[in-house]
Structures are given as C-alpha cells and as structure tokens.
Amino acid sequence: MTRQAHYEELARQLSAVGVVKREIARMLPYDCPGGSAGVLTLLDRHGEMRMSRLAELLAVDTSVTSRHVAHVAERGWIERLPDPADKRSRILRLTPAGRDKLAELHRRSTRLLADRLSHWSDDEVGELVRLMGRLRESFDDCRAGPRPPRTPPQAAAPVPPDTGTDITTPRTPAKRT
Amino acid sequence: MTRQAHYEELARQLSAVGVVKREIARMLPYDCPGGSAGVLTLLDRHGEMRMSRLAELLAVDTSVTSRHVAHVAERGWIERLPDPADKRSRILRLTPAGRDKLAELHRRSTRLLADRLSHWSDDEVGELVRLMGRLRESFDDCRAGPRPPRTPPQAAAPVPPDTGTDITTPRTPAKRT
DNA sequence: TATTGTTATACTCTATAACTATA
DNA sequence: TATAGTTATAGAGTATAACAATA
C-alpha cells in the first residue's frame, strides 16, 4: 500500500467516523449537546480559564465558544467571574452542578463505549487514543505557527489555573478557499 | 491507565478530531462540500448502486443521502439511471466529470495530509487507518443487528456492482433520548 | 488602536415527518 | 400494505462580520 493510498484511506476514515460521533451525540442528555460537553470537559481538565483560552482548546472561533459557554452558564454548570486583571475578560469556572453533569456524561459515554468496544484489547484502545491525539497535535501545530517543542512527559499533576495570557493563535482557525 | 480512563479519553479525542475534519472541509472545492465528496468517493469504491445502498454506506438517513445525491447530480458528476428491476429505484453511477472531480479531491486531500503528517512513519499512518476502520465497524455492527462474521481477507479485487438488494438496515440510524 | 467577548447572519450536516410513486 | 425515494422543517455546529467595552 502506497503512502498516497494511505492518505486517501485516512481521509475516508475521517469522514466515516461521523457515524461514531453521531451515536455519541445521541447518547448525550437532552439539555447537554456536544458543544456543552466539550466546554465542561475542558474546564475540568485544565481548570478555570478565560474565553479565549477555551476557544483555543476547543479549536473553534470565539463566537462559537461564546454560544456554548452561554448555554452551560444558563444552566448553572459554570460561573463567569470577572477577571481582576482585565475588565474585558471573564474567568470561567466549573460549578458543583457542572461536575455532577460531567459525571453523568462520563457514565453515559463509558457505558456506550464499553458496549461497542467490548471485544477490543486494552492495548488497541490505548493505541487508538494515542494515534488520534497525535493526529490532532499534528494539525494543531500548523495552526498557530511554530510552537515550543512538546513538553517532556511529566507526572500527571493537576494542571494549574490557566488564564491564557500567552495566546498567539489567530482569532479564527482559517477560511475555506 | 484504567479501561475507564481510556474510554473517557477516547470520547474526548473523538470530539477533538473535529478540528481535523474542519480543516479537510475547508480544503474542499467551493462547489463540492463534504457530503458531495462522500457520495463520489463511495460510488468510486463500490461501483454503481441504489440510493438505499448508498445511504447505508454513508450511515445517514435516506433523506440526507437524497440531498447530497441531488447536489452532485445537478453538477453532472453522477447519473441517476432507471432501475429496470424496480421503477421506484434509481441506479447511481459516476460520470467522467465525476471522476475528474474525484481526482481533484484526492490531489487536495493528499497535499494537506502529506504536509501535516510529514513526520509520521508509514506504519503509524497505516495503524491509525486500521484502528479507525475497526472503530467504525464496531459501531456499524450494532446498527443493523447481528451480521455475518467478517468476510475473510481476500485479494483486493474490484468490487462488483452492488444493487443493494440485501438491505436489512432500519431506515433511520437512531434517535436521541 | 488593538483586544476581549457578544450578537446577527448564513451555511453545512443531520433527523423527523409527510408525501408520491411503485411493488 | 409495504417500500424507494423526495421534500419540508427543525436543530446542532461552525464561520464571518459588525459591534460594545476595555486596554
């Protein structure tokens, strides 16, 4: 199989995983669509942060982020606190209700995946996760110009609050030609 | 890392590959959005077929398939021929113009992936393709009830025209709870 | 002037339901 | 009655552009 054939096959598979994403979307609670789930997940992983930092992690425009954030804030799953260092900015923080919702999301997604991937080995699941993460990184690296080399592996420590003051990403991901 | 943690990470990565899909979508020709590209690709791979068979391969509802097919037919990239065996049905077939468009799609996607994945090894690309294909299969297998065991590996022969008379899939993928 | 975040608008993809033509 | 395909409508996700408030 040539490299070219692999690329075409990869493009096809990327299109075809849509069916998996849709099935996950259907399993979500009625009041928590995918965009909301993404916001909650990232705030849980990275700690409180500003809108702009969240938009960078979601890899979508700030206008999209603003809508998703408004949705979860209306339901009390996050707080939007004033940033003492910059009155334009708002600090986003998960609430206890948000953590409850997140726990529900984890229960649901784990149940679905455990059912569908029951015949997979641990190694295969781990390898898929690793390669998909690397795929995303390979695309991310090209969005914001050259970046510092990957941080060396560290003990998984709680991520310190990130106010996102080091953002160099262009405001919008890109534009279709 | 526990199995549960792997599942949560996989759910996260599935959400995050959206950025890759969007970048591919932006690279598409202006008159050929992702849905059209999917139609052309599948007709090229599997040969001429009916709407219902294409909907099954795309893993979307027939109404969605109908719209994508109308789009590519309006541009002359496929023909919709009457089915002599069933006047309700239509046979879809790629035209020479459709093959030209497909060649353009391949040039574009290959250029993008070659740029982004230049530092990947052939083995890694192949492994990602394999695991994503398996992921999709693991979900597909649960959509249409139990299926015959996986066809044993065969020499990659041209797929014969498929009129899709063996369809047992429910009309619509599923519904959100 | 530049930046942060919000809102209005438009486009793509998808599902549901109602409909027609035919089996 | 059941099936193949089409169309109308609605919802989710996204990008672009214009805007208000602040730096």
Short mmCIF file of C-alpha atoms (C1' of nucleotides) in Angstrom, two decimals:
data_model
loop_
_atom_site.label_atom_id
_atom_site.label_comp_id
_atom_site.label_asym_id
_atom_site.label_seq_id
_atom_site.Cartn_x
_atom_site.Cartn_y
_atom_site.Cartn_z
CA MET A 1 0.00 0.00 0.00
CA THR A 2 1.48 3.31 -1.04
CA ARG A 3 1.67 6.36 1.14
CA GLN A 4 -0.77 8.10 -1.19
CA ALA A 5 -3.28 5.28 -0.82
CA HIS A 6 -2.94 5.54 2.95
CA TYR A 7 -3.72 9.24 2.81
CA GLU A 8 -6.83 8.69 0.73
CA GLU A 9 -7.92 5.96 3.09
CA LEU A 10 -7.33 8.20 6.08
CA ALA A 11 -9.40 10.98 4.54
CA ARG A 12 -12.17 8.45 4.02
CA GLN A 13 -12.00 7.16 7.58
CA LEU A 14 -12.06 10.68 8.97
CA SER A 15 -15.27 11.26 7.11
CA ALA A 16 -16.70 7.93 8.19
CA VAL A 17 -16.12 8.34 11.92
CA GLY A 18 -19.02 10.73 11.75
CA VAL A 19 -21.28 7.81 12.47
CA VAL A 20 -19.46 7.23 15.75
CA LYS A 21 -19.66 10.88 16.71
CA ARG A 22 -23.37 10.95 15.93
CA GLU A 23 -24.03 7.93 18.08
CA ILE A 24 -22.20 9.57 20.96
CA ALA A 25 -24.20 12.74 20.37
CA ARG A 26 -27.47 10.82 20.57
CA MET A 27 -26.46 9.38 23.90
CA LEU A 28 -25.96 12.82 25.46
CA PRO A 29 -28.53 14.24 27.90
CA TYR A 30 -31.19 16.29 26.18
CA ASP A 31 -30.03 19.59 27.68
CA CYS A 32 -26.35 19.00 27.10
CA PRO A 33 -25.38 18.83 23.42
CA GLY A 34 -21.85 18.15 22.24
CA GLY A 35 -20.66 21.73 22.43
CA SER A 36 -21.67 21.97 26.08
CA ALA A 37 -20.00 18.68 26.87
CA GLY A 38 -16.77 19.95 25.32
CA VAL A 39 -16.80 23.06 27.49
CA LEU A 40 -17.37 21.09 30.69
CA THR A 41 -14.71 18.52 29.85
CA LEU A 42 -12.02 21.10 29.12
CA LEU A 43 -12.77 23.17 32.21
CA ASP A 44 -12.48 20.01 34.26
CA ARG A 45 -9.16 19.05 32.73
CA HIS A 46 -7.42 22.39 32.57
CA GLY A 47 -9.04 24.28 35.42
CA GLU A 48 -10.55 27.74 35.23
CA MET A 49 -9.61 29.85 32.24
CA ARG A 50 -10.68 32.73 30.03
CA MET A 51 -12.91 32.56 26.95
CA SER A 52 -10.01 33.00 24.59
CA ARG A 53 -8.07 30.15 26.12
CA LEU A 54 -11.11 27.89 25.96
CA ALA A 55 -11.65 28.78 22.31
CA GLU A 56 -8.07 27.79 21.61
CA LEU A 57 -8.50 24.44 23.35
CA LEU A 58 -11.79 23.78 21.55
CA ALA A 59 -10.11 24.87 18.31
CA VAL A 60 -13.15 26.86 17.23
CA ASP A 61 -13.88 30.55 16.79
CA THR A 62 -14.52 32.66 19.90
CA SER A 63 -18.04 33.38 18.66
CA VAL A 64 -18.81 29.67 18.78
CA THR A 65 -17.23 29.35 22.17
CA SER A 66 -19.31 32.26 23.41
CA ARG A 67 -22.51 30.48 22.48
CA HIS A 68 -21.53 27.17 24.02
CA VAL A 69 -20.42 28.91 27.19
CA ALA A 70 -23.66 30.87 27.40
CA HIS A 71 -25.58 27.59 27.17
CA VAL A 72 -23.79 25.94 30.08
CA ALA A 73 -23.77 29.13 32.15
CA GLU A 74 -27.56 29.48 31.79
CA ARG A 75 -27.91 26.03 33.30
CA GLY A 76 -25.63 26.83 36.21
CA TRP A 77 -22.91 24.40 35.24
CA ILE A 78 -20.22 27.08 35.13
CA GLU A 79 -19.65 30.52 36.63
CA ARG A 80 -18.39 33.54 34.69
CA LEU A 81 -16.32 35.55 37.13
CA PRO A 82 -14.84 38.98 36.49
CA ASP A 83 -11.12 38.98 35.79
CA PRO A 84 -9.49 41.41 38.26
CA ALA A 85 -6.59 41.88 35.84
CA ASP A 86 -8.71 42.80 32.80
CA LYS A 87 -12.27 44.03 32.94
CA ARG A 88 -12.96 42.87 29.37
CA SER A 89 -12.22 39.31 30.30
CA ARG A 90 -14.20 36.69 32.17
CA ILE A 91 -12.91 33.73 34.10
CA LEU A 92 -14.83 30.51 33.54
CA ARG A 93 -15.10 28.03 36.38
CA LEU A 94 -16.93 24.74 36.78
CA THR A 95 -19.61 24.68 39.50
CA PRO A 96 -20.58 21.65 41.62
CA ALA A 97 -23.63 21.24 39.39
CA GLY A 98 -21.27 21.22 36.43
CA ARG A 99 -19.23 18.45 37.99
CA ASP A 100 -22.40 16.46 38.54
CA LYS A 101 -23.34 16.85 34.89
CA LEU A 102 -19.85 15.83 33.88
CA ALA A 103 -20.10 12.69 35.97
CA GLU A 104 -23.30 11.84 34.14
CA LEU A 105 -21.58 12.39 30.79
CA HIS A 106 -18.79 10.04 31.82
CA ARG A 107 -21.24 7.38 32.91
CA ARG A 108 -23.09 7.55 29.63
CA SER A 109 -20.09 7.62 27.32
CA THR A 110 -18.35 4.84 29.21
CA ARG A 111 -21.43 2.67 29.01
CA LEU A 112 -21.69 3.16 25.26
CA LEU A 113 -18.02 2.55 24.56
CA ALA A 114 -17.83 -0.44 26.88
CA ASP A 115 -20.67 -1.96 24.90
CA ARG A 116 -19.30 -1.22 21.46
CA LEU A 117 -15.63 -1.95 22.19
CA SER A 118 -16.11 -4.97 24.43
CA HIS A 119 -14.08 -7.15 22.10
CA TRP A 120 -11.16 -4.71 21.87
CA SER A 121 -7.99 -5.29 23.84
CA ASP A 122 -6.76 -2.64 26.25
CA ASP A 123 -3.72 -2.13 24.04
CA GLU A 124 -5.80 -1.44 20.98
CA VAL A 125 -7.96 1.13 22.74
CA GLY A 126 -4.85 2.80 24.11
CA GLU A 127 -3.17 2.82 20.73
CA LEU A 128 -6.20 4.36 19.03
CA VAL A 129 -6.36 7.08 21.68
CA ARG A 130 -2.65 7.75 21.27
CA LEU A 131 -2.75 7.98 17.49
CA MET A 132 -5.86 10.17 17.42
CA GLY A 133 -4.23 12.51 19.91
CA ARG A 134 -1.13 12.64 17.76
CA LEU A 135 -3.22 13.31 14.67
CA ARG A 136 -4.85 16.27 16.33
CA GLU A 137 -1.50 17.58 17.51
CA SER A 138 -0.09 17.34 14.01
CA PHE A 139 -2.87 19.60 12.80
CA ASP A 140 -2.79 21.91 15.80
CA ASP A 141 0.91 22.54 15.34
CA CYS A 142 0.23 24.12 11.98
CA ARG A 143 -2.46 26.50 13.19
CA ALA A 144 -0.50 28.80 15.46
CA GLY A 145 2.87 28.91 13.80
CA PRO A 146 5.88 27.10 15.26
CA ARG A 147 5.42 26.20 18.88
CA PRO A 148 7.80 25.29 21.67
CA PRO A 149 8.77 21.62 21.48
CA ARG A 150 6.41 19.26 23.18
CA THR A 151 6.67 19.49 26.93
CA PRO A 152 8.57 16.46 28.19
CA PRO A 153 6.43 13.81 29.85
CA GLN A 154 5.60 14.78 33.40
CA ALA A 155 3.89 13.05 36.24
CA ALA A 156 0.18 13.68 35.72
CA ALA A 157 -0.20 16.56 38.14
CA PRO A 158 -3.25 18.81 38.49
CA VAL A 159 -2.99 21.49 35.84
CA PRO A 160 -2.62 24.94 37.39
CA PRO A 161 -5.26 27.54 36.56
CA ASP A 162 -4.57 28.95 33.14
CA THR A 163 -5.56 32.49 32.41
CA GLY A 164 -4.48 32.20 28.84
CA THR A 165 -2.29 35.27 28.66
CA ASP A 166 0.12 33.58 26.27
CA ILE A 167 -2.21 33.26 23.34
CA THR A 168 -0.70 33.78 19.95
CA THR A 169 -3.33 31.99 17.90
CA PRO A 170 -5.07 33.93 15.17
CA ARG A 171 -8.62 34.76 16.14
CA THR A 172 -10.23 32.42 13.63
CA PRO A 173 -9.00 28.95 12.71
CA ALA A 174 -8.97 29.51 8.98
CA LYS A 175 -11.18 30.07 6.00
CA ARG A 176 -12.29 27.89 3.14
CA THR A 177 -10.84 28.65 -0.27
CA MET B 1 -4.31 3.77 32.94
CA THR B 2 -7.64 2.09 33.55
CA ARG B 3 -10.02 0.96 30.88
CA GLN B 4 -12.50 3.58 32.07
CA ALA B 5 -9.92 6.34 31.71
CA HIS B 6 -9.19 5.13 28.21
CA TYR B 7 -12.86 5.37 27.32
CA GLU B 8 -13.14 8.91 28.59
CA GLU B 9 -10.01 9.84 26.69
CA LEU B 10 -11.38 8.24 23.55
CA ALA B 11 -14.62 10.16 23.85
CA ARG B 12 -12.58 13.33 24.19
CA GLN B 13 -10.42 12.54 21.17
CA LEU B 14 -13.46 11.75 19.07
CA SER B 15 -14.80 15.18 19.86
CA ALA B 16 -11.43 16.80 19.22
CA VAL B 17 -10.82 15.33 15.77
CA GLY B 18 -13.44 17.82 14.67
CA VAL B 19 -10.63 20.27 14.07
CA VAL B 20 -9.07 17.86 11.59
CA LYS B 21 -12.35 17.29 9.81
CA ARG B 22 -12.96 21.04 9.58
CA GLU B 23 -9.56 21.65 8.08
CA ILE B 24 -10.23 18.99 5.47
CA ALA B 25 -13.63 20.56 4.80
CA ARG B 26 -12.03 23.96 4.22
CA MET B 27 -9.68 22.47 1.68
CA LEU B 28 -12.54 21.13 -0.46
CA PRO B 29 -13.51 22.86 -3.72
CA TYR B 30 -16.16 25.50 -3.26
CA ASP B 31 -18.86 23.56 -5.12
CA CYS B 32 -18.09 20.22 -3.51
CA PRO B 33 -18.80 20.15 0.23
CA GLY B 34 -18.12 17.12 2.38
CA GLY B 35 -21.41 15.39 1.69
CA SER B 36 -20.80 15.50 -2.05
CA ALA B 37 -17.26 14.23 -1.64
CA GLY B 38 -18.59 11.27 0.35
CA VAL B 39 -21.00 10.34 -2.40
CA LEU B 40 -18.34 10.49 -5.10
CA THR B 41 -15.84 8.51 -3.05
CA LEU B 42 -18.25 5.68 -2.27
CA LEU B 43 -19.50 5.39 -5.83
CA ASP B 44 -15.91 5.14 -6.97
CA ARG B 45 -15.06 2.45 -4.46
CA HIS B 46 -18.13 0.28 -4.65
CA GLY B 47 -19.35 0.92 -8.17
CA GLU B 48 -22.88 1.88 -9.18
CA MET B 49 -25.60 1.30 -6.62
CA ARG B 50 -29.05 2.38 -5.49
CA MET B 51 -29.90 5.23 -3.11
CA SER B 52 -30.69 2.90 -0.25
CA ARG B 53 -27.36 1.14 -0.53
CA LEU B 54 -25.52 4.45 -0.63
CA ALA B 55 -27.39 5.65 2.44
CA GLU B 56 -26.29 2.52 4.25
CA LEU B 57 -22.65 3.07 3.29
CA LEU B 58 -22.80 6.72 4.29
CA ALA B 59 -24.53 5.67 7.51
CA VAL B 60 -27.01 8.52 7.29
CA ASP B 61 -30.74 8.75 6.67
CA THR B 62 -32.02 8.35 3.10
CA SER B 63 -33.33 11.91 3.18
CA VAL B 64 -29.81 13.19 3.74
CA THR B 65 -28.47 10.94 1.02
CA SER B 66 -31.13 12.23 -1.35
CA ARG B 67 -29.97 15.80 -0.89
CA HIS B 68 -26.28 15.01 -1.32
CA VAL B 69 -27.05 12.97 -4.41
CA ALA B 70 -29.16 15.76 -5.89
CA HIS B 71 -26.27 18.16 -5.39
CA VAL B 72 -23.73 16.05 -7.29
CA ALA B 73 -26.26 15.07 -9.96
CA GLU B 74 -27.05 18.74 -10.68
CA ARG B 75 -23.37 19.27 -11.38
CA GLY B 76 -23.16 16.31 -13.73
CA TRP B 77 -20.83 14.29 -11.54
CA ILE B 78 -23.18 11.31 -11.37
CA GLU B 79 -26.06 9.91 -13.43
CA ARG B 80 -29.34 8.65 -11.98
CA LEU B 81 -30.44 5.81 -14.22
CA PRO B 82 -33.76 3.98 -14.04
CA ASP B 83 -33.59 0.57 -12.43
CA PRO B 84 -35.13 -1.94 -14.89
CA ALA B 85 -35.94 -4.24 -11.99
CA ASP B 86 -37.84 -1.69 -9.88
CA LYS B 87 -39.33 1.52 -11.20
CA ARG B 88 -39.21 3.16 -7.77
CA SER B 89 -35.47 2.79 -7.63
CA ARG B 90 -32.63 4.70 -9.29
CA ILE B 91 -29.16 3.47 -10.10
CA LEU B 92 -26.40 5.95 -9.32
CA ARG B 93 -23.30 5.96 -11.48
CA LEU B 94 -20.20 8.15 -11.56
CA THR B 95 -19.69 10.14 -14.78
CA PRO B 96 -16.31 11.05 -16.33
CA ALA B 97 -16.79 14.56 -14.91
CA GLY B 98 -17.32 12.95 -11.53
CA ARG B 99 -14.07 11.05 -11.85
CA ASP B 100 -12.30 14.30 -12.71
CA LYS B 101 -13.71 15.94 -9.61
CA LEU B 102 -12.68 12.96 -7.54
CA ALA B 103 -9.13 13.22 -8.85
CA GLU B 104 -9.10 16.83 -7.73
CA LEU B 105 -10.33 15.83 -4.29
CA HIS B 106 -7.56 13.28 -4.00
CA ARG B 107 -4.93 15.81 -5.04
CA ARG B 108 -6.13 18.27 -2.44
CA SER B 109 -6.51 15.87 0.46
CA THR B 110 -3.19 14.21 -0.26
CA ARG B 111 -1.43 17.56 -0.34
CA LEU B 112 -2.91 18.54 3.02
CA LEU B 113 -2.18 15.24 4.73
CA ALA B 114 1.32 14.99 3.26
CA ASP B 115 2.01 18.40 4.77
CA ARG B 116 0.55 17.72 8.18
CA LEU B 117 1.76 14.13 8.58
CA SER B 118 5.19 14.53 7.02
CA HIS B 119 6.86 13.39 10.23
CA TRP B 120 4.71 10.29 10.62
CA SER B 121 6.05 6.87 9.69
CA ASP B 122 4.22 4.78 7.14
CA ASP B 123 3.45 2.25 9.86
CA GLU B 124 1.82 4.84 12.08
CA VAL B 125 -0.40 6.15 9.31
CA GLY B 126 -1.40 2.61 8.42
CA GLU B 127 -2.12 1.73 12.02
CA LEU B 128 -4.30 4.79 12.52
CA VAL B 129 -6.26 3.96 9.38
CA ARG B 130 -6.69 0.39 10.53
CA LEU B 131 -7.88 1.29 14.02
CA MET B 132 -10.29 3.97 12.80
CA GLY B 133 -11.75 1.50 10.35
CA ARG B 134 -12.16 -1.02 13.12
CA LEU B 135 -13.77 1.59 15.37
CA ARG B 136 -16.33 2.35 12.71
CA GLU B 137 -17.02 -1.34 12.17
CA SER B 138 -17.53 -1.87 15.87
CA PHE B 139 -20.26 0.75 15.80
CA ASP B 140 -21.72 -0.35 12.48
CA ASP B 141 -22.13 -3.89 13.72
CA CYS B 142 -24.57 -2.67 16.33
CA ARG B 143 -26.74 -0.68 13.96
CA ALA B 144 -28.21 -3.43 11.83
CA GLY B 145 -28.49 -6.27 14.25
CA PRO B 146 -26.12 -9.23 14.18
CA ARG B 147 -24.30 -9.57 10.89
CA PRO B 148 -22.45 -12.37 9.19
CA PRO B 149 -18.93 -12.72 10.55
CA ARG B 150 -16.33 -10.52 8.92
CA THR B 151 -15.54 -11.70 5.43
CA PRO B 152 -12.15 -13.41 5.47
CA PRO B 153 -9.31 -11.38 3.97
CA GLN B 154 -9.38 -11.53 0.20
CA ALA B 155 -7.14 -10.27 -2.56
CA ALA B 156 -8.20 -6.66 -3.16
CA ALA B 157 -10.36 -7.28 -6.21
CA PRO B 158 -12.60 -4.74 -7.91
CA VAL B 159 -15.90 -4.71 -6.10
CA PRO B 160 -18.73 -5.89 -8.36
CA PRO B 161 -21.68 -3.55 -8.91
CA ASP B 162 -23.91 -3.66 -5.89
CA THR B 163 -27.62 -3.15 -6.33
CA GLY B 164 -28.22 -3.34 -2.63
CA THR B 165 -30.98 -5.86 -2.65
CA ASP B 166 -29.81 -7.36 0.65
CA ILE B 167 -30.53 -4.39 2.85
CA THR B 168 -31.82 -5.13 6.31
CA THR B 169 -30.85 -1.89 8.00
CA PRO B 170 -33.60 0.14 9.65
CA ARG B 171 -34.38 3.25 7.65
CA THR B 172 -33.01 5.71 10.15
CA PRO B 173 -29.82 5.26 12.17
CA ALA B 174 -31.33 6.04 15.54
CA LYS B 175 -32.80 8.74 17.71
CA ARG B 176 -31.55 10.78 20.61
CA THR B 177 -33.02 10.06 24.00
"C1'" DT C 1 -5.53 51.48 18.01
"C1'" DA C 2 -5.80 46.86 19.47
"C1'" DT C 3 -8.04 43.27 22.09
"C1'" DT C 4 -11.96 40.61 24.58
"C1'" DG C 5 -16.12 38.96 24.21
"C1'" DT C 6 -21.07 39.13 22.26
"C1'" DT C 7 -24.54 39.05 18.73
"C1'" DA C 8 -26.59 38.66 13.97
"C1'" DT C 9 -26.46 36.11 9.85
"C1'" DA C 10 -25.54 32.33 6.81
"C1'" DC C 11 -24.02 27.65 5.54
"C1'" DT C 12 -23.40 22.52 6.20
"C1'" DC C 13 -24.87 18.32 8.00
"C1'" DT C 14 -28.28 15.72 10.11
"C1'" DA C 15 -33.00 13.67 11.61
"C1'" DT C 16 -38.12 13.51 11.59
"C1'" DA C 17 -42.30 13.51 9.29
"C1'" DA C 18 -45.31 13.82 5.40
"C1'" DC C 19 -45.73 12.75 0.78
"C1'" DT C 20 -45.50 10.22 -4.23
"C1'" DA C 21 -45.00 6.54 -6.95
"C1'" DT C 22 -44.45 1.80 -7.30
"C1'" DA C 23 -44.25 -3.10 -5.53
"C1'" DT D 1 -49.73 -2.69 2.90
"C1'" DA D 2 -45.04 -2.04 2.40
"C1'" DT D 3 -41.01 0.02 0.20
"C1'" DA D 4 -37.87 3.60 -2.54
"C1'" DG D 5 -37.08 7.98 -2.86
"C1'" DT D 6 -38.17 13.19 -2.33
"C1'" DT D 7 -39.19 17.36 0.08
"C1'" DA D 8 -40.26 20.48 4.10
"C1'" DT D 9 -38.93 21.66 8.51
"C1'" DA D 10 -36.09 21.92 12.58
"C1'" DG D 11 -31.86 21.53 15.38
"C1'" DA D 12 -26.77 21.48 16.16
"C1'" DG D 13 -22.21 23.17 14.94
"C1'" DT D 14 -19.48 26.36 12.70
"C1'" DA D 15 -17.50 30.82 10.42
"C1'" DT D 16 -17.81 35.75 9.15
"C1'" DA D 17 -18.70 40.34 10.15
"C1'" DA D 18 -20.21 44.10 12.93
"C1'" DC D 19 -20.38 45.72 17.46
"C1'" DA D 20 -19.52 47.43 22.64
"C1'" DA D 21 -16.45 47.75 26.31
"C1'" DT D 22 -11.90 48.00 27.83
"C1'" DA D 23 -6.72 48.11 27.35
#
